[in-house]
Short mmCIF file of C-alpha atoms and ligand atoms in Angstrom, two decimals:
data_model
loop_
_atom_site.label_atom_id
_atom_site.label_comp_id
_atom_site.label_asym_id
_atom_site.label_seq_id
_atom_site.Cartn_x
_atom_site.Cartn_y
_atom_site.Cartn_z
CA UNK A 85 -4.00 -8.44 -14.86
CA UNK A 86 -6.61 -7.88 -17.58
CA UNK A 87 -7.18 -4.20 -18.05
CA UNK A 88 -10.82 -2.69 -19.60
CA UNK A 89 -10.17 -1.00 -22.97
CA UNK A 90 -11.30 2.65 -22.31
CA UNK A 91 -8.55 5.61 -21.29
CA UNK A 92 -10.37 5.95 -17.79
CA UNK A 93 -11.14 2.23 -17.42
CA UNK A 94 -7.67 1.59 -17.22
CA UNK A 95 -6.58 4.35 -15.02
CA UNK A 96 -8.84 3.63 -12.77
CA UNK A 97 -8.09 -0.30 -12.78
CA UNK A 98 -4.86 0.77 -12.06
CA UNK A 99 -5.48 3.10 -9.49
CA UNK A 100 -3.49 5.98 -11.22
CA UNK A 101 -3.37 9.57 -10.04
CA UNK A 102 -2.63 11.47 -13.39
CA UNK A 103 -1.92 10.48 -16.72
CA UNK A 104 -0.51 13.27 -19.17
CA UNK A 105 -0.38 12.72 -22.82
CA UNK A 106 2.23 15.00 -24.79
CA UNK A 107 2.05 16.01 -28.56
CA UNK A 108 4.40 18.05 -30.24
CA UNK A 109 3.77 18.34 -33.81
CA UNK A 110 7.10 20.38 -34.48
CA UNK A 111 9.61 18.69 -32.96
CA UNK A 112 7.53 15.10 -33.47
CA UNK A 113 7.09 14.36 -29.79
CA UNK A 114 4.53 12.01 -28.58
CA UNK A 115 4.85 10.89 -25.30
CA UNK A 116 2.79 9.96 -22.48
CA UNK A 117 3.42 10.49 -18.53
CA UNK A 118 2.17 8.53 -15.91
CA UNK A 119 1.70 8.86 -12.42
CA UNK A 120 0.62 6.22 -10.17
CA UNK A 121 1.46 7.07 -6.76
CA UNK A 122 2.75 9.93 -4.65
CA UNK A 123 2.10 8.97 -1.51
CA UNK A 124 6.07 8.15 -0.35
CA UNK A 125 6.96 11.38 -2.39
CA UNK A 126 7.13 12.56 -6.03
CA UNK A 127 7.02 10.02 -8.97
CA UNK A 128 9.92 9.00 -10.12
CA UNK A 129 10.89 6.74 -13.11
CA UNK A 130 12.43 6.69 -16.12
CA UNK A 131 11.49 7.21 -19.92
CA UNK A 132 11.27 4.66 -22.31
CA UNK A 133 11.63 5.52 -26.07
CA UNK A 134 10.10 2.31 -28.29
CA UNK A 135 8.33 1.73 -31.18
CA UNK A 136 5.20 0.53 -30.06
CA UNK A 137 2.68 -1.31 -32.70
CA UNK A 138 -0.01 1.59 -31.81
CA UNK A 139 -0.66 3.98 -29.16
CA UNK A 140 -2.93 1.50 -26.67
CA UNK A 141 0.30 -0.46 -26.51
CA UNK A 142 2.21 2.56 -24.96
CA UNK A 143 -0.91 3.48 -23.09
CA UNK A 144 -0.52 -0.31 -21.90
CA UNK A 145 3.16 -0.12 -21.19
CA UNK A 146 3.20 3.12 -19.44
CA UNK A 147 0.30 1.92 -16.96
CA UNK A 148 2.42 -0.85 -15.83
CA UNK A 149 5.42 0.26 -15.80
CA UNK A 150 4.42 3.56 -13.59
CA UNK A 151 2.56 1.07 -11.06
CA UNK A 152 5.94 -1.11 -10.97
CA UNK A 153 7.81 1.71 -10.32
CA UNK A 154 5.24 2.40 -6.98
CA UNK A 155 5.87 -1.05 -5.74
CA UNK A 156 9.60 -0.74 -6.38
CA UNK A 157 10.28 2.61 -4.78
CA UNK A 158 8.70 1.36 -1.69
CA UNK A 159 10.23 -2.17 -1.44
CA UNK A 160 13.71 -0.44 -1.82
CA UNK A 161 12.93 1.46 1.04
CA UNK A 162 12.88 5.14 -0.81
CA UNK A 163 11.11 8.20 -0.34
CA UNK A 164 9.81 8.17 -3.59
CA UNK A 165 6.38 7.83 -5.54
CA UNK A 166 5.78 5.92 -8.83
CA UNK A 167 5.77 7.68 -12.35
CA UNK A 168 7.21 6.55 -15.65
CA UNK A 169 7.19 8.06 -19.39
CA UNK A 170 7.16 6.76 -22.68
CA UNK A 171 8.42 8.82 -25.89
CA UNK A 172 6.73 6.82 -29.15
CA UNK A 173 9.45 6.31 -31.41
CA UNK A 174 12.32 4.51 -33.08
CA UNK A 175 15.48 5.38 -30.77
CA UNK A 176 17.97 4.66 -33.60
CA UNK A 177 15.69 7.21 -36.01
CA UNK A 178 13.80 8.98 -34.27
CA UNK A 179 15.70 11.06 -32.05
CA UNK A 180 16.15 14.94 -31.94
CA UNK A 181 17.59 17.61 -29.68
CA UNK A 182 13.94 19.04 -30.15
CA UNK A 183 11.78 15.71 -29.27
CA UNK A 184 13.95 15.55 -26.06
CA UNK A 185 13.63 19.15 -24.88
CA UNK A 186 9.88 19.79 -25.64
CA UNK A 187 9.56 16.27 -23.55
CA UNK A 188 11.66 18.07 -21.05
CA UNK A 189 9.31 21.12 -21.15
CA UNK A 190 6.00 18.50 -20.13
CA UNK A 191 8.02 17.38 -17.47
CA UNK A 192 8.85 20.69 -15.95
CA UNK A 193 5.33 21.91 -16.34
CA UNK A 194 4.36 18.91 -13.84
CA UNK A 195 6.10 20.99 -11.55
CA UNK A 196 8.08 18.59 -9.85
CA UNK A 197 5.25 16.02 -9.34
CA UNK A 198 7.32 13.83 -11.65
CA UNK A 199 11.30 13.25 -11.60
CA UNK A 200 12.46 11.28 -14.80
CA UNK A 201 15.42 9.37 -15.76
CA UNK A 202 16.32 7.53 -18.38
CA UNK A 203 15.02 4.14 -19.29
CA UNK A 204 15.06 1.65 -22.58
CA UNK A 205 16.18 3.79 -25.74
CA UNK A 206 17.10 6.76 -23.57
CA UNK A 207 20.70 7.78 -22.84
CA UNK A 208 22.46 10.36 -21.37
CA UNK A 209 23.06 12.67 -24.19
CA UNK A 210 19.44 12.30 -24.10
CA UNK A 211 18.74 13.28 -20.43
CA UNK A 212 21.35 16.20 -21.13
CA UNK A 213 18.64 17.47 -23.95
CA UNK A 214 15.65 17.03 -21.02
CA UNK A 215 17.71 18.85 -18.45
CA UNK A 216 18.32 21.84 -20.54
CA UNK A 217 14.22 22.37 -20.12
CA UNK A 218 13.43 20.97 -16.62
CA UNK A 219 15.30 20.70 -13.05
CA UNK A 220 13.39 17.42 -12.64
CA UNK A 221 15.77 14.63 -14.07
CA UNK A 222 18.08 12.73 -12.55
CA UNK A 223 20.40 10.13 -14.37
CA UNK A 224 22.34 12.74 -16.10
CA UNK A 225 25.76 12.31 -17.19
CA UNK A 226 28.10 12.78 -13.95
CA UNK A 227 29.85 15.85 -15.97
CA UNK A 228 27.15 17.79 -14.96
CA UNK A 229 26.69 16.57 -11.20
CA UNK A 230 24.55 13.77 -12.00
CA UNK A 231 24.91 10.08 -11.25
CA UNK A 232 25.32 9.04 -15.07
CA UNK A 233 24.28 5.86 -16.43
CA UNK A 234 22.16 3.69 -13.87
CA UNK A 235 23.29 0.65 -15.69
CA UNK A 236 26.25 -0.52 -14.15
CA UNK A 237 24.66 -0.37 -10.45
CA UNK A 238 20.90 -1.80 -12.14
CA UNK A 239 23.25 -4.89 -12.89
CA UNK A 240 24.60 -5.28 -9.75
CA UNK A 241 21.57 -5.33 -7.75
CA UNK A 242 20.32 -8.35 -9.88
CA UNK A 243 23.66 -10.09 -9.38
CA UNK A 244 23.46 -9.76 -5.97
CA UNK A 245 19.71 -10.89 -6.17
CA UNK A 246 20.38 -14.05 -8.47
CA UNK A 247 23.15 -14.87 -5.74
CA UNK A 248 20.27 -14.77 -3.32
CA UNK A 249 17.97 -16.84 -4.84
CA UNK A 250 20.90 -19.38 -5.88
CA UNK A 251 21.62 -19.84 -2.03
CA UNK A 252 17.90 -20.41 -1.85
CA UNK A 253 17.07 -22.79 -3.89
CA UNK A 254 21.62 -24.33 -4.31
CA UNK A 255 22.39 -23.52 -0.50
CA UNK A 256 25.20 -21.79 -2.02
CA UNK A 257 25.74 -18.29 -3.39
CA UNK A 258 27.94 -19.75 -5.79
CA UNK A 259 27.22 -18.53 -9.68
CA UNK A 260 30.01 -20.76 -10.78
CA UNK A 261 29.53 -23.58 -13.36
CA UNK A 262 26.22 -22.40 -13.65
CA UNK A 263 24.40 -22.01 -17.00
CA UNK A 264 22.29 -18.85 -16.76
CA UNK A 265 20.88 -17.56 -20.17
CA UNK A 266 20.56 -13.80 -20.51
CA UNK A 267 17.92 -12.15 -22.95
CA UNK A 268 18.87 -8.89 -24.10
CA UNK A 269 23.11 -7.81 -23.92
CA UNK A 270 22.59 -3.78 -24.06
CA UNK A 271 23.05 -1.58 -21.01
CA UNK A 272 22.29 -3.74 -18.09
CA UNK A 273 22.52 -7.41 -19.44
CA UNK A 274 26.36 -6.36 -20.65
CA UNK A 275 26.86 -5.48 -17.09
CA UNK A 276 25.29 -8.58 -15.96
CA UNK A 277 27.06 -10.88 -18.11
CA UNK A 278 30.74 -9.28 -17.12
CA UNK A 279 30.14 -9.92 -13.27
CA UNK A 280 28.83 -13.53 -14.28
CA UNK A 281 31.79 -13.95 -16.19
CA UNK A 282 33.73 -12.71 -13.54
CA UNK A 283 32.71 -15.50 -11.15
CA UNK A 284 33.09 -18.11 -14.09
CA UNK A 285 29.40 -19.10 -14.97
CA UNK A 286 28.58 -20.62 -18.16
CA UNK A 287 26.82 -17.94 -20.21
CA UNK A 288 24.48 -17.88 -22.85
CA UNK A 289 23.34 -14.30 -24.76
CA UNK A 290 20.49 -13.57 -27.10
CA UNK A 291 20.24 -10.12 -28.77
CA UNK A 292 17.99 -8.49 -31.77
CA UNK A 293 21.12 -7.02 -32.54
CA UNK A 294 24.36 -8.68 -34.04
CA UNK A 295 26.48 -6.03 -33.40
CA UNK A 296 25.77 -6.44 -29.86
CA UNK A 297 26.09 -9.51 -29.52
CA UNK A 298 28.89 -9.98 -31.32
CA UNK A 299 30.86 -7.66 -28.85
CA UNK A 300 29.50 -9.31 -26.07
CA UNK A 301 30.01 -12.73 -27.03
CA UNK A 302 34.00 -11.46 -28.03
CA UNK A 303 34.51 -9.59 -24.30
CA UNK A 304 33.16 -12.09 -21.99
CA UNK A 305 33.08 -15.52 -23.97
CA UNK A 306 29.47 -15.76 -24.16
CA UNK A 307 27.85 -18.29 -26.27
CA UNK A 308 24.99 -16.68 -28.68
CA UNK A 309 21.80 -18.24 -29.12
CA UNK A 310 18.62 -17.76 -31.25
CA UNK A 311 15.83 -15.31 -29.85
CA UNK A 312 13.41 -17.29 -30.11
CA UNK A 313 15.55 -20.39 -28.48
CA UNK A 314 16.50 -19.30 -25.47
CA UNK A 315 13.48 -20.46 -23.42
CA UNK A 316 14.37 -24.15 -24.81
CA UNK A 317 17.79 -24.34 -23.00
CA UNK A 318 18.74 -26.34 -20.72
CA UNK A 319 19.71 -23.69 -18.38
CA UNK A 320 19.84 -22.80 -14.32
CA UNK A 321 18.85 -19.52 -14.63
CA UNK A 322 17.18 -17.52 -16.97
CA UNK A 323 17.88 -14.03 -17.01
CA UNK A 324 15.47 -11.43 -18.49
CA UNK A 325 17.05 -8.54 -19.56
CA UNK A 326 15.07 -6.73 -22.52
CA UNK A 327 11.65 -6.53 -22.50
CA UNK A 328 8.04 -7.63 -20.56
CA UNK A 329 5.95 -10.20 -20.69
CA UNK A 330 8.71 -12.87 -21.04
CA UNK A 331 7.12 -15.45 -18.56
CA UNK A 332 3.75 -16.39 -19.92
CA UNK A 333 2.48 -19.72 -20.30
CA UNK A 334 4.10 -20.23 -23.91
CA UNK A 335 7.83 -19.59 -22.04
CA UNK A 336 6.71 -21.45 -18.91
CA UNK A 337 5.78 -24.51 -20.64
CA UNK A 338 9.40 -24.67 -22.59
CA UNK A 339 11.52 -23.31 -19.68
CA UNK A 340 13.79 -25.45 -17.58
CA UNK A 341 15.53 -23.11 -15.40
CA UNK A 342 15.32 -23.38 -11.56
CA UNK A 343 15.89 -19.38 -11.38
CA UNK A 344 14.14 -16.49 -12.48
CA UNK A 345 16.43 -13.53 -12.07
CA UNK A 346 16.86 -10.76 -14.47
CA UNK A 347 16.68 -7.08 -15.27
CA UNK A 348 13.76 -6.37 -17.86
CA UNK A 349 10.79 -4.78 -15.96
CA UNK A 350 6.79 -6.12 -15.74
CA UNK A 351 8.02 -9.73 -16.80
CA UNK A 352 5.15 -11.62 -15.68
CA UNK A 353 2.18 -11.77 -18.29
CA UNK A 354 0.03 -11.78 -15.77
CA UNK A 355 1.17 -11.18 -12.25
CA UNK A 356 -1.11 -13.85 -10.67
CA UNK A 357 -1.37 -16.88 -13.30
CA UNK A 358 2.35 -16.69 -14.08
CA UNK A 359 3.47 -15.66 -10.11
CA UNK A 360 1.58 -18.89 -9.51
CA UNK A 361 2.85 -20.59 -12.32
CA UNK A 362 6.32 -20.42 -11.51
CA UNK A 363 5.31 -21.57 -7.90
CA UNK A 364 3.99 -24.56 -8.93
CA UNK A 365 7.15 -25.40 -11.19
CA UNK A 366 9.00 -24.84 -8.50
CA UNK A 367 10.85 -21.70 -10.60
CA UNK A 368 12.07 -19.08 -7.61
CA UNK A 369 11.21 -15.93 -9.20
CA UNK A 370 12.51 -12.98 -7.88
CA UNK A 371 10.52 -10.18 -8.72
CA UNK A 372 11.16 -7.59 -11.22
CA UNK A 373 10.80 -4.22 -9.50
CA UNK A 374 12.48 -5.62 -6.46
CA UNK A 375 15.62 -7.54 -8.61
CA UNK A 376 16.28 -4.54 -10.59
CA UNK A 377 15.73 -1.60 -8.20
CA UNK A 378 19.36 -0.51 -8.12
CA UNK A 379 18.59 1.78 -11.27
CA UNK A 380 16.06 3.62 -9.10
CA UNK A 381 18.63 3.41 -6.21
CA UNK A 382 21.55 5.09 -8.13
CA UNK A 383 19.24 8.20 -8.84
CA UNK A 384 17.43 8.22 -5.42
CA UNK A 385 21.01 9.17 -4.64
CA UNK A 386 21.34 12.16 -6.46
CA UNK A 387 18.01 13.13 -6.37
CA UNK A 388 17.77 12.72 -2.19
CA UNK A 389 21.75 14.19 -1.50
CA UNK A 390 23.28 17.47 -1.69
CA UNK A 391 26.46 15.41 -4.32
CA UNK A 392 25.60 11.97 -5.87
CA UNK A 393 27.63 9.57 -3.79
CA UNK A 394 28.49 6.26 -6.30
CA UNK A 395 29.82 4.41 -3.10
CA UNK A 396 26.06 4.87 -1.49
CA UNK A 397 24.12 3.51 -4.46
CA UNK A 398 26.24 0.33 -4.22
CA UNK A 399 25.48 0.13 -0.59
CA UNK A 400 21.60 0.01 -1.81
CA UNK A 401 22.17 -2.03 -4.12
CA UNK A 402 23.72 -4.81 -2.15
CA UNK A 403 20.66 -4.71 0.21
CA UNK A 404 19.20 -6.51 -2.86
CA UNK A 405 20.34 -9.62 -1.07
CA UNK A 406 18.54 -9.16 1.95
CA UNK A 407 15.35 -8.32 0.24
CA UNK A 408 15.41 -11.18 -1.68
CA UNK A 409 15.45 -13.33 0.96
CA UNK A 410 13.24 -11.80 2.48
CA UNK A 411 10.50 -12.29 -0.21
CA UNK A 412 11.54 -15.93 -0.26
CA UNK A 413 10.78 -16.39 3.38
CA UNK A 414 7.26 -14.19 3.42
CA UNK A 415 6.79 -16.26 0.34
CA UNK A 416 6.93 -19.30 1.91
CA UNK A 417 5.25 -18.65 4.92
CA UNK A 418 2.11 -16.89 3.52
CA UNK A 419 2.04 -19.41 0.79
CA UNK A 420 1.56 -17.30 -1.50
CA UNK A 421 3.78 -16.43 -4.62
CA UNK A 422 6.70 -14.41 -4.71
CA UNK A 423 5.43 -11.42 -6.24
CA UNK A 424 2.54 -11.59 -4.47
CA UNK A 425 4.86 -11.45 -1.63
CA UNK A 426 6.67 -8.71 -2.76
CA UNK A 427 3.85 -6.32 -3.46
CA UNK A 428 2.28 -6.91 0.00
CA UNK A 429 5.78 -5.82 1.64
CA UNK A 430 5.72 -2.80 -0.64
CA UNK A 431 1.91 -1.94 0.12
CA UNK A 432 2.75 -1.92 3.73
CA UNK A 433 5.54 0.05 3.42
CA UNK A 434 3.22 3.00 1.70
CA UNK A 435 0.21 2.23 3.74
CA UNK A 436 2.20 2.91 7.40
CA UNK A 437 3.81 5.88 5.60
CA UNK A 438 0.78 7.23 4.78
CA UNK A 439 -0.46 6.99 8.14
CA UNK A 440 2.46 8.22 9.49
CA UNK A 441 2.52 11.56 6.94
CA UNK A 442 -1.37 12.12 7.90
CA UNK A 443 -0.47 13.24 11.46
CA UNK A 444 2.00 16.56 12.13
P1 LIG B 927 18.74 -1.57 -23.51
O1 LIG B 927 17.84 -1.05 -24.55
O2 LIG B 927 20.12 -1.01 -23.40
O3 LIG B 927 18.90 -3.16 -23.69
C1 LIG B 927 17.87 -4.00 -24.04
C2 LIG B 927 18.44 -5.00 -25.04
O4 LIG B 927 17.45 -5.98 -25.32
C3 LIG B 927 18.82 -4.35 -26.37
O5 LIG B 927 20.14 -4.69 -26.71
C4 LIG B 927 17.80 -4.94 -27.35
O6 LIG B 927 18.32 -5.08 -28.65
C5 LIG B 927 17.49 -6.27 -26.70
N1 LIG B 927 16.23 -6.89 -27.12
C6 LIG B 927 15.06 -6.31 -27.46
N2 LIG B 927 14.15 -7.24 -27.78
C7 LIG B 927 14.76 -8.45 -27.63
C8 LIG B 927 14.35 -9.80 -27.81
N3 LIG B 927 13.11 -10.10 -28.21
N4 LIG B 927 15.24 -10.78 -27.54
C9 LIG B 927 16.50 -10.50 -27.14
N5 LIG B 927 16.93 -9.23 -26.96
C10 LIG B 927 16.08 -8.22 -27.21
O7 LIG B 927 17.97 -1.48 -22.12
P2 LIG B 927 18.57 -1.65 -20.66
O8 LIG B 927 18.79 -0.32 -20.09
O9 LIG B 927 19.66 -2.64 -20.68
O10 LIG B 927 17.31 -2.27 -19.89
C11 LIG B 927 16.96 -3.64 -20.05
C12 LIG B 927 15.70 -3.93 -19.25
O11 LIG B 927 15.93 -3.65 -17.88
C13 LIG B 927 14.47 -3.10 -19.63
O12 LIG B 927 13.31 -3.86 -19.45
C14 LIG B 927 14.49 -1.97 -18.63
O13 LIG B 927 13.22 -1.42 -18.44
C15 LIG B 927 14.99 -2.69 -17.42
N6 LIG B 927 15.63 -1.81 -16.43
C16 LIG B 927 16.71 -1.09 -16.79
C17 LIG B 927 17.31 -0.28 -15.84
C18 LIG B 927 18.57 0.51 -16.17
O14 LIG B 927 19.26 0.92 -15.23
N7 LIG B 927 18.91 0.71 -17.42
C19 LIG B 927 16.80 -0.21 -14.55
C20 LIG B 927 15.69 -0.98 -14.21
C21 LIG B 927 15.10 -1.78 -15.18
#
């Protein structure tokens, strides 16, 4: 979706409720929050810490990423809104106790309109720094009654989604002997890649790090590829798992995959020419927000119980299965693309909710 250049002309094309942009000279902090949506219930989403080129980037990112987390909230079935954060900065420089607990002071003054959580370049020593100013985080480490690291459950709910789509387009759930390439080994594509090479798939990594890849490749007898190769290989599935924007019509024309499946959030360019796109290649995408909603899941559980129950997350997250079909099938009979598809289901979801909240 192409988005008009001014502050309000892209709220507004977005549909946004309230953007709030935070500057703390002191402590470095520049941050911006976005909320798209409360209709289901406060906004929830994480923070992302990156060093964007300039601030209409992170305007950019934050825009989509909020209305994402609206769409994904609802599909999952949760009584949340959609909000997200981003912190500009390097996370391997630029991080402070301060940055992270005036951030947590914005957040608090919001009042509990917004719930965060951590997100790319945001861990839980950081989260501990955010709760120390506001009661509205989730995702903090379990020693302090939180539900930890989303990661591990994030990476399960796009297993169990890739499984889907395999049986869709394979007629078997079977991941074995398959090639599947995953972009980006940190939290949730290391997770990914050790249940994939748990059900003996042929795997191929690419990282910007050699460190990390090096590990990964070690641990789960991954093969490494170049960056800027992996949308060349002659691979099943292809696995998104660091950034957006990955299927665009540079990727689309080099990809051979049969699978979309991965992690990394707003992946299509543009939702309509690439949704399309991959339906006319015959590529079963499986949306983003709905592929990796078990993040979102794992926190809805300590956010929405009295104790964060690990065992209930996974539950969620295996309902990734069903949803996936799901989308396939509305998909197929609407004839319409599978994000399309996807974002109708969720629209629904908050429309009859809305309905339902207007009456006592
Ligand atoms: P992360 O920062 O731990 O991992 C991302 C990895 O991608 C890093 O190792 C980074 O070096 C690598 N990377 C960056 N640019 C790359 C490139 N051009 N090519 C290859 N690798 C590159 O983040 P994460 O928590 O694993 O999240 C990954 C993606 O999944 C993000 O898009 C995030 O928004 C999304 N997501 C994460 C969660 C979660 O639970 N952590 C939940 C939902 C969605």
């Amino acid at each position: 979706m192409e988005i008009t250049n001014t502050v309000f002309g892209q709220i507004s094309e977005y549909n946004h409720e309230q953007v709030v942009f935070c500057n703390d000279p002191e402590t470095g902090l520049k941050a911006i929050i976005a909320i798209h949506n409360t209709v289901l219930g406060p906004a929830a989403g994480g923070t992302r810490m990156w060093a964007y080129a300039n601030e209409a980037d992170a305007l950019r990112d934050v825009l989509r990423l909020s209305r994402g987390m609206t769409f994904k909230n609802a599909i999952s079935g949760l009584n949340i809104g959609g909000g997200k954060a981003v912190i500009i900065g390097d996370a391997r420089k630029d991080k402070s106790e301060g940055l992270f607990r005036s951030f947590g002071k914005f957040v608090q003054n919001l009042n509990g309109k917004y719930i965060t959580a951590e997100d790319v370049g945001v861990g839980t020593q950081d989260m501990e720094y955010i709760a120390m100013e506001t009661k509205y985080v989730a995702g903090k480490p379990k020693s302090l009654g939180g539900s930890g690291d989303p990661s591990p459950v994030t990476a399960y709910g796009v297993y169990v989604g890739m499984k889907a789509a395999a049986k869709k387009v394979y007629g078997s759930d079977s991941l074995a002997g398959k090639r599947i390439a995953v972009q980006g080994v940190g939290h949730v594509g290391e997770h990914i890649v050790a249940h994939l090479a748990k059900e003996g798939a042929k795997i191929f990594i690419s990282d910007i790090y050699e460190d990390i890849l090096k590990n990964v490749a070690t641990k789960y007898g991954a093969e490494v590829v170049d960056k800027d190769k992996i949308y060349d290989l002659d691979v099943d599935i292809y696995a998104p798992c660091a950034l957006g924007a990955t299927i665009n019509d540079d990727t689309l024309s080099r990809l051979k995959c049969k699978i979309i499946a991965g992690a990394a959030n707003n992946q299509l360019k543009d939702e309509k020419i690439h949704g399309d796109a991959c339906l006319a290649k015959g590529i079963a995408y499986v949306p983003d927000f709905l592929i990796n909603a078990g993040g979102i899941m794992n926190v809805y559980c300590e956010i929405s119980m009295p104790v964060y129950n690990q065992e209930r997350a996974y539950e969620q997250a295996e309902k990734i299965y069903q949803y996936t079909e799901n989308i396939f099938q509305v998909a197929e009979k609407e004839k319409i693309n599978t994000q399309e598809a996807a974002m109708r289901i969720a629209m629904q979801r908050i429309n009859q909710m809305a309905k339902i909240k207007a009456t006592y």
